[in-house]
């Protein structure tokens, strides 16, 4: 990562002003990294075409690495057709999604809407959220925004957003994200760049504007913009003019350049989880290795220490 990672791209705990806390976190991370090498194997929710250099480095340090992502997409390929509906309906969403936004999307032209979703944990200050909203309005683009009740502590700010979006926007408390991203009206995704959201965007082929909140999201956003070139990185910036500019860049100005990279990566993601693809093969290897361990365990196998399940 030396050639492209900047200080501002590091996780927030690496940038804290509390030196003692920073050192404790670094020690914990270093300890866990060393312990990882002792594991029988690593199961990663990514795919070789996306994270090849990182996976290669991990393979040089760890016994076995199974990259089987995007896992949600893989599950749909390896599951019997009759079970897909059950799997999709129990996809792990923490809230009940408002399906009405899909009807709103069907009234909009192809690739004309920016979907805004910041996951289940991110929290914003009132001024930050208003800057994002004003930028979306000033972009003159349609936008669909999933605003959780606890996304912001100030109730009046949330009410202001709802009142001010009737002309070009739609606000729901929680959206069916995979269905939204797969909708033909969606042309961009303003996201916190959590790993699940990033993979879902890649599978759907929707370019991203990244506004990370904490943890791995900082590095994810840099990869999106600088390495994979499937979006724009807006980290740490809460300015309506920048928001409007990036929305227009994504849907108009840089649309061809970013969309071309996204189409290539989206195709690679789809191929990786279909029969014969890298993640499909790695998942099969994982299953075979688990069977082998189980068989040897029944015959007094004295290999790596494994959980009893």
XYZ file of N, CA and C in Angstrom, residues 52 54 130 136 146-147 155 193 244 260 307:
33
model
N -6.098 -9.242 -5.408
C -4.997 -10.155 -5.709
C -3.707 -9.897 -4.950
N -3.107 -8.258 -2.148
C -3.280 -8.448 -0.708
C -3.380 -9.936 -0.381
N -26.704 18.385 6.982
C -27.313 19.453 6.195
C -26.443 19.813 4.990
N -26.792 17.645 -2.350
C -27.647 16.807 -3.193
C -28.695 17.657 -3.903
N -31.589 6.795 2.472
C -32.023 5.986 3.620
C -31.496 6.648 4.887
N -32.382 7.272 5.644
C -31.990 7.985 6.869
C -32.572 7.260 8.077
N -33.468 16.086 15.911
C -34.724 15.745 15.224
C -35.112 16.811 14.205
N -18.909 3.317 2.706
C -17.865 2.402 2.231
C -17.594 1.255 3.202
N -22.143 18.419 -4.407
C -22.800 18.669 -5.701
C -21.861 18.383 -6.864
N -16.662 2.487 -16.933
C -15.881 1.472 -17.647
C -15.117 0.589 -16.663
N -11.784 -25.860 16.805
C -12.969 -25.856 17.691
C -13.721 -27.179 17.580
